[in-house]
PDB file of C-alpha atoms in Angstrom:
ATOM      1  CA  UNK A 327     -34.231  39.023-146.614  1.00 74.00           C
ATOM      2  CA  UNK A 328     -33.059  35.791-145.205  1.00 85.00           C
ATOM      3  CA  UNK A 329     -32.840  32.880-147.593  1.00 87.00           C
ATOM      4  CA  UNK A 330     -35.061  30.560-145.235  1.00 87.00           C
ATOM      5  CA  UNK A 331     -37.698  33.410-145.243  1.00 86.00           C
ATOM      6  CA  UNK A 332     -37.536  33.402-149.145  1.00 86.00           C
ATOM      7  CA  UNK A 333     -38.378  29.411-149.613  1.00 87.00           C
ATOM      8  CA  UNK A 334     -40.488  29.716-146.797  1.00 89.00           C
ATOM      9  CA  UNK A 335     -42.625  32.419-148.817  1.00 87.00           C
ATOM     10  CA  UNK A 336     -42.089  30.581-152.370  1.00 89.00           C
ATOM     11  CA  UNK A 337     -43.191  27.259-150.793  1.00 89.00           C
ATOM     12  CA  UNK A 338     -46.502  28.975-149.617  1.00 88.00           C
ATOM     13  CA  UNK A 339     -46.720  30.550-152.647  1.00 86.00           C
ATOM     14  CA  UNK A 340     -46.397  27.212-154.172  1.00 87.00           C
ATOM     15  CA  UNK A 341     -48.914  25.760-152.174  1.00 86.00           C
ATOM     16  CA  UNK A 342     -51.905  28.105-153.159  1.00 83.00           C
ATOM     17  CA  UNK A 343     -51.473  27.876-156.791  1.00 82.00           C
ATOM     18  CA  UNK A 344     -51.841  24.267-156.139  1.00 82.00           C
ATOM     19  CA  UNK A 345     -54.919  24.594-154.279  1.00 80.00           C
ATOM     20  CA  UNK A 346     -56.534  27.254-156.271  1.00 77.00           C
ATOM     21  CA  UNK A 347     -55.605  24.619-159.384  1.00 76.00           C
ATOM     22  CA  UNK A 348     -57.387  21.964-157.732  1.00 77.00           C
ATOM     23  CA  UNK A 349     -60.455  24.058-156.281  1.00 75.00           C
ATOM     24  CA  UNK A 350     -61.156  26.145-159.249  1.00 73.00           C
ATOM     25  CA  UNK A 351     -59.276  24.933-162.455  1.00 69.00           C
ATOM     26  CA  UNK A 352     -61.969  21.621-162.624  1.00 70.00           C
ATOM     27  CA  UNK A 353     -65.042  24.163-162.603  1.00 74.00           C
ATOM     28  CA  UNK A 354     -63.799  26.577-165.123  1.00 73.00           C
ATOM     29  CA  UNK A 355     -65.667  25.669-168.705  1.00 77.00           C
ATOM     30  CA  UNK A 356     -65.588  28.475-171.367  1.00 77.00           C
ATOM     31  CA  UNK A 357     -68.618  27.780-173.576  1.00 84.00           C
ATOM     32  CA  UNK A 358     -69.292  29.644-176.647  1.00 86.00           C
ATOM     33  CA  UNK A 359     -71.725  32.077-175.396  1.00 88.00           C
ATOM     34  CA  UNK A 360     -68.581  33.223-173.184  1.00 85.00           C
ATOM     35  CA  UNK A 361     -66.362  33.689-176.333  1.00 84.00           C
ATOM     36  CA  UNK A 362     -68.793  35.650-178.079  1.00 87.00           C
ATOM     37  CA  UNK A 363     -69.583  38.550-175.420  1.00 87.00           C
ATOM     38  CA  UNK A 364     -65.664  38.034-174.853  1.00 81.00           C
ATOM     39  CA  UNK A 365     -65.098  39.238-178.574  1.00 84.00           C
ATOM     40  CA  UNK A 366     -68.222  41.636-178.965  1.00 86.00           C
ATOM     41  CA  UNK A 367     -66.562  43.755-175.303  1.00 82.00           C
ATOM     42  CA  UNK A 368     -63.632  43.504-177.887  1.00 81.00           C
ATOM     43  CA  UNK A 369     -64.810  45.194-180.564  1.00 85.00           C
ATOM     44  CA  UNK A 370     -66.565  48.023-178.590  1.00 82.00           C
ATOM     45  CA  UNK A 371     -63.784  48.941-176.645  1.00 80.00           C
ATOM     46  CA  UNK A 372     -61.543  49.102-179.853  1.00 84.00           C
ATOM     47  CA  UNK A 373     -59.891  52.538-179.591  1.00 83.00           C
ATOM     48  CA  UNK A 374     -60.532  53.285-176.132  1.00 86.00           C
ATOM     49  CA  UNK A 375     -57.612  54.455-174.189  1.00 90.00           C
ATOM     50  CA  UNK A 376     -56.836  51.852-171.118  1.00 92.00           C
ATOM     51  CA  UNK A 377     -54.659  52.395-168.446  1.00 95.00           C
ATOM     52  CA  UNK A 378     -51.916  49.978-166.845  1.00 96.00           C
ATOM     53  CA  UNK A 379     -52.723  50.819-163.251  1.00 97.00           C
ATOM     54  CA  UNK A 380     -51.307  49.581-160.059  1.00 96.00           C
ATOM     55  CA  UNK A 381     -52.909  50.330-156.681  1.00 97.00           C
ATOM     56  CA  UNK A 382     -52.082  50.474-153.197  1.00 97.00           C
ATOM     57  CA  UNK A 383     -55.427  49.857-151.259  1.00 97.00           C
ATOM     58  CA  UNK A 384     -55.926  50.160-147.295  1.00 97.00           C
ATOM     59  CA  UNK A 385     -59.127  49.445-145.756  1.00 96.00           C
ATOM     60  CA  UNK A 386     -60.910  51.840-143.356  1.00 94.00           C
ATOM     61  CA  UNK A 387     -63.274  48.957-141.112  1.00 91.00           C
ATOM     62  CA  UNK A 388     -64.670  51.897-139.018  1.00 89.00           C
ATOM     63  CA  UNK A 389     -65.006  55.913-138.460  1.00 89.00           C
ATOM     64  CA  UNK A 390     -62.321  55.228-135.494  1.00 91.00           C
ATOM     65  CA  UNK A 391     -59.629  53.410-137.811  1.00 91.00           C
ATOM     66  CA  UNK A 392     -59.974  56.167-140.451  1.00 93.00           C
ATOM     67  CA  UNK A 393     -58.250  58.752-139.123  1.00 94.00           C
ATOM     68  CA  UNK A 394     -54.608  56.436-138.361  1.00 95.00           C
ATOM     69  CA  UNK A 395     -55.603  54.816-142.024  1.00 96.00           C
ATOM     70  CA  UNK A 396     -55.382  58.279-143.360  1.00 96.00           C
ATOM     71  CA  UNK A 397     -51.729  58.403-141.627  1.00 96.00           C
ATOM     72  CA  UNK A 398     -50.390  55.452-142.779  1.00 96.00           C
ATOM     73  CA  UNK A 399     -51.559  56.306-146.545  1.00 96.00           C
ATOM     74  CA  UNK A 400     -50.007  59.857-146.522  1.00 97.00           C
ATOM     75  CA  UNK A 401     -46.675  58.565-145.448  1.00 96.00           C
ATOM     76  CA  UNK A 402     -46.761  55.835-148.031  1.00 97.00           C
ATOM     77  CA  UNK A 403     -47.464  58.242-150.663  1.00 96.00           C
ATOM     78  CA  UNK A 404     -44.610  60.375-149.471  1.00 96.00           C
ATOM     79  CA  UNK A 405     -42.233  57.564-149.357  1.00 96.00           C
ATOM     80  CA  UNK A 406     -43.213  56.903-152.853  1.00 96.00           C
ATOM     81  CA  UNK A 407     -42.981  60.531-153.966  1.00 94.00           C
ATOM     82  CA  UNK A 408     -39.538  60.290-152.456  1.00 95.00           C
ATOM     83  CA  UNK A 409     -38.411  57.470-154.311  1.00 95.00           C
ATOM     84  CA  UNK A 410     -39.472  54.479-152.989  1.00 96.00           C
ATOM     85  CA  UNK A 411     -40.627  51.370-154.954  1.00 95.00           C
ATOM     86  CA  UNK A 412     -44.287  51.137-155.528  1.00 96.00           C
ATOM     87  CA  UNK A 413     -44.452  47.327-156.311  1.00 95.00           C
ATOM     88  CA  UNK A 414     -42.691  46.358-153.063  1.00 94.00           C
ATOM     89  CA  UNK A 415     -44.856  48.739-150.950  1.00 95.00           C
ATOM     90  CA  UNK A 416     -47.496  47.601-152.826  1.00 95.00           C
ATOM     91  CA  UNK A 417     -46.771  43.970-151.942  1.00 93.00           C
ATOM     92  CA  UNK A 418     -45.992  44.750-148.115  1.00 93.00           C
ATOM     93  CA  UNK A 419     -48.883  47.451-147.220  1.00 95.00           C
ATOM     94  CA  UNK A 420     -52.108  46.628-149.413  1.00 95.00           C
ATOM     95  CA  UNK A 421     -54.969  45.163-148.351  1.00 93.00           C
ATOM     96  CA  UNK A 422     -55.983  44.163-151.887  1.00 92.00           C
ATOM     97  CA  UNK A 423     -55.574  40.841-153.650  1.00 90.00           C
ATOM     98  CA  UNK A 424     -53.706  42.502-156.398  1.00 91.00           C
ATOM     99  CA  UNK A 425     -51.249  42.767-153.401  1.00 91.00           C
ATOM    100  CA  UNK A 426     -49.154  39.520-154.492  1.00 89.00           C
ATOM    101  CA  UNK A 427     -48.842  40.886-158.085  1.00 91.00           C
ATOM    102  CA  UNK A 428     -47.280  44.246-156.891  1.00 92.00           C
ATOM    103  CA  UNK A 429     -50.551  45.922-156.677  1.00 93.00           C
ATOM    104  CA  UNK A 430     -50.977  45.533-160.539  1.00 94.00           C
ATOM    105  CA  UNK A 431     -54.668  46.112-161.754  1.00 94.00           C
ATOM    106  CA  UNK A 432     -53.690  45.230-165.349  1.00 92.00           C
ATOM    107  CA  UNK A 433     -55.536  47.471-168.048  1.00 92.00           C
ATOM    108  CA  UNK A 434     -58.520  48.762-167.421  1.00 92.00           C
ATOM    109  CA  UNK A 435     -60.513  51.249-168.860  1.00 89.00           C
ATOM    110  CA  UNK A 436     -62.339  54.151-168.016  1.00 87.00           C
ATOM    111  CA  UNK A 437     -66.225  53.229-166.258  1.00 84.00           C
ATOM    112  CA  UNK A 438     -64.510  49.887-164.896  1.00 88.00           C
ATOM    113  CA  UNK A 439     -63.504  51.416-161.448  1.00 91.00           C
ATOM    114  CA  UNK A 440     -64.749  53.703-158.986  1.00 92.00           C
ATOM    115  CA  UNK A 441     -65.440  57.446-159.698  1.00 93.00           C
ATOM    116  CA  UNK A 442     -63.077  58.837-157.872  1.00 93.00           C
ATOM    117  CA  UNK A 443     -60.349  56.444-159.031  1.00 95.00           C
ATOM    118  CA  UNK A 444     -60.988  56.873-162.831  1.00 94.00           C
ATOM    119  CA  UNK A 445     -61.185  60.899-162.155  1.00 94.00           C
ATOM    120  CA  UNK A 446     -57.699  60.325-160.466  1.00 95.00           C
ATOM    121  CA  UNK A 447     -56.710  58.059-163.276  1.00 96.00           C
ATOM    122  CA  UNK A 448     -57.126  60.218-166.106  1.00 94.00           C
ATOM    123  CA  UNK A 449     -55.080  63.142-164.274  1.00 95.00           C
ATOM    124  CA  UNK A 450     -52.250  61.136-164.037  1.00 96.00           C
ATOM    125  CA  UNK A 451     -49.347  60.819-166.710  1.00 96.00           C
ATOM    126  CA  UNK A 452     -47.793  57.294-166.884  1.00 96.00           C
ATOM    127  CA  UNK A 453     -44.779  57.482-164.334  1.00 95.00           C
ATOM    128  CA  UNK A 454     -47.137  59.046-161.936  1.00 96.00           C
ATOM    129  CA  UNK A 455     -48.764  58.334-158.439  1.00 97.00           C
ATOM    130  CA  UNK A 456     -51.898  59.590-157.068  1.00 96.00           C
ATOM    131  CA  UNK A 457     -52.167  60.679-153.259  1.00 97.00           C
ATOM    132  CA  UNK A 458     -54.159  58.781-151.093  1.00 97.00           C
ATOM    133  CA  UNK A 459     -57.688  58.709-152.792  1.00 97.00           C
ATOM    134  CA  UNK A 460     -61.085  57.950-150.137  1.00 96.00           C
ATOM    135  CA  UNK A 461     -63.665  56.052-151.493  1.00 94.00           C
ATOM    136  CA  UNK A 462     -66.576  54.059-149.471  1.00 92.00           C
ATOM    137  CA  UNK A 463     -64.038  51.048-148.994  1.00 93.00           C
ATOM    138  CA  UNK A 464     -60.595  52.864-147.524  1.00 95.00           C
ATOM    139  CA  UNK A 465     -58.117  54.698-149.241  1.00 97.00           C
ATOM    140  CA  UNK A 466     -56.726  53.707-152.538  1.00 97.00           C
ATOM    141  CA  UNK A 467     -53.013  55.210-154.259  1.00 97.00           C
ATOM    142  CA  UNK A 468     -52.553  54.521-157.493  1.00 97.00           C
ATOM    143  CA  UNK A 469     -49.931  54.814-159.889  1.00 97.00           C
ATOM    144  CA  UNK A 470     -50.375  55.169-163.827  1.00 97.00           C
ATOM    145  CA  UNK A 471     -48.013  52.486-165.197  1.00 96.00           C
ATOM    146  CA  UNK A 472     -48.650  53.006-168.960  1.00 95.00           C
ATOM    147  CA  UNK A 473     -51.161  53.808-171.444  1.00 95.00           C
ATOM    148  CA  UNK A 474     -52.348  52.466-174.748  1.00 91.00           C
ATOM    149  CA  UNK A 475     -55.428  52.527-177.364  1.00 89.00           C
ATOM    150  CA  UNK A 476     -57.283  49.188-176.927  1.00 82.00           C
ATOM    151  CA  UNK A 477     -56.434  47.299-179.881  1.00 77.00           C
ATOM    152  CA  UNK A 478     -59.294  45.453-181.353  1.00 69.00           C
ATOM    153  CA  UNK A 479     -59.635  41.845-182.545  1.00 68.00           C
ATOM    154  CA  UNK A 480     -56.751  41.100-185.171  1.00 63.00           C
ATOM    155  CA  UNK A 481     -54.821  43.900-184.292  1.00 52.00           C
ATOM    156  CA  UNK A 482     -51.735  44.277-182.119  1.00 53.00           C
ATOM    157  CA  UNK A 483     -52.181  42.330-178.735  1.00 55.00           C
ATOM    158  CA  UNK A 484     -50.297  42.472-175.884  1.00 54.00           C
ATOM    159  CA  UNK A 485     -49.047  39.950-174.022  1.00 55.00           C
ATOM    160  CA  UNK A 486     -47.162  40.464-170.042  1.00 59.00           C
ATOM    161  CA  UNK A 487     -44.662  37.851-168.947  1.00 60.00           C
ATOM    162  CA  UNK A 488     -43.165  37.307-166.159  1.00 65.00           C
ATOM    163  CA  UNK A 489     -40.910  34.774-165.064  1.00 63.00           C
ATOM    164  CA  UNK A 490     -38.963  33.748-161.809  1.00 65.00           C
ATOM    165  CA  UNK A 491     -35.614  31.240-162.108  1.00 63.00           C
ATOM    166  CA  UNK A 492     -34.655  29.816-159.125  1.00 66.00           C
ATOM    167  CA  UNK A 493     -31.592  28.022-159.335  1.00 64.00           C
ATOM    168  CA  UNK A 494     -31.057  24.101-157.806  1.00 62.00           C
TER     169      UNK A 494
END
């Protein structure tokens, strides 16, 4: 990748956080109603098994695009099965927002997706990728990233961080 591509992106990238900052960051207020059903979904989900998924997802507008939608899935999920990096595919190919965080989902649980996707989910060992999965929308692949017991409140969290250095 050219380095005037790369600032170009990061400078977008940039951009948006800003905007989304501005737009949505004044309107956010957390009351306490909000921290209670927060920490009662804790509690009941204490023990369930969650899933660190990341998806691939490509749209199908129309009976006519399905059919060349179908195409480009199947050779994604061979180029994947082959060796090639999910997360960058991920970030070039899907049609999803979770598209600029390499397709990451984050944890979710069983009930919290589609049918067909938590089916797909629960055959899968972490490592693994799903073919190219239909649902009403397009066609989604998926790939199993890890898999934990949902800790409850006061036990073990988790915590993801990522970080980017950019020298000056």
């Amino acid at each position: 990748i050219r380095k005037a591509d790369l600032v170009e992106k990061i400078q977008a990238d940039v951009a948006w956080v800003r905007v989304i900052n501005k737009g949505l960051r004044t309107r956010v207020e957390v009351d306490a109603n909000a921290v209670d059903q927060f920490l009662a979904r804790t509690k009941a989900n204490e023990g369930k098994i969650e899933n660190r998924v990341a998806e691939i997802f490509l749209p199908v507008d129309g009976p006519k695009d399905e059919a060349q939608v179908r195409e480009v899935a199947d050779r994604l999920a061979d180029q994947i099965q082959g060796g090639a990096n999910f997360a960058a595919l991920a970030q070039t190919f899907s049609q999803s927002a979770t598209a600029a965080v390499t397709g990451d989902l984050g944890w979710v649980r069983e009930g919290e997706l589609d049918e067909e996707l938590d089916a797909a989910i629960a055959r899968l060992q972490p490592g693994q990728t799903s073919q190219p999965i239909r649902t009403v929308s397009g066609f989604h692949i998926l790939q199993v990233m890890a898999r934990r017991k949902a800790a409850g409140i006061g036990g073990e969290q988790a915590v993801d961080l990522q970080q980017i250095f950019l020298p000056i």
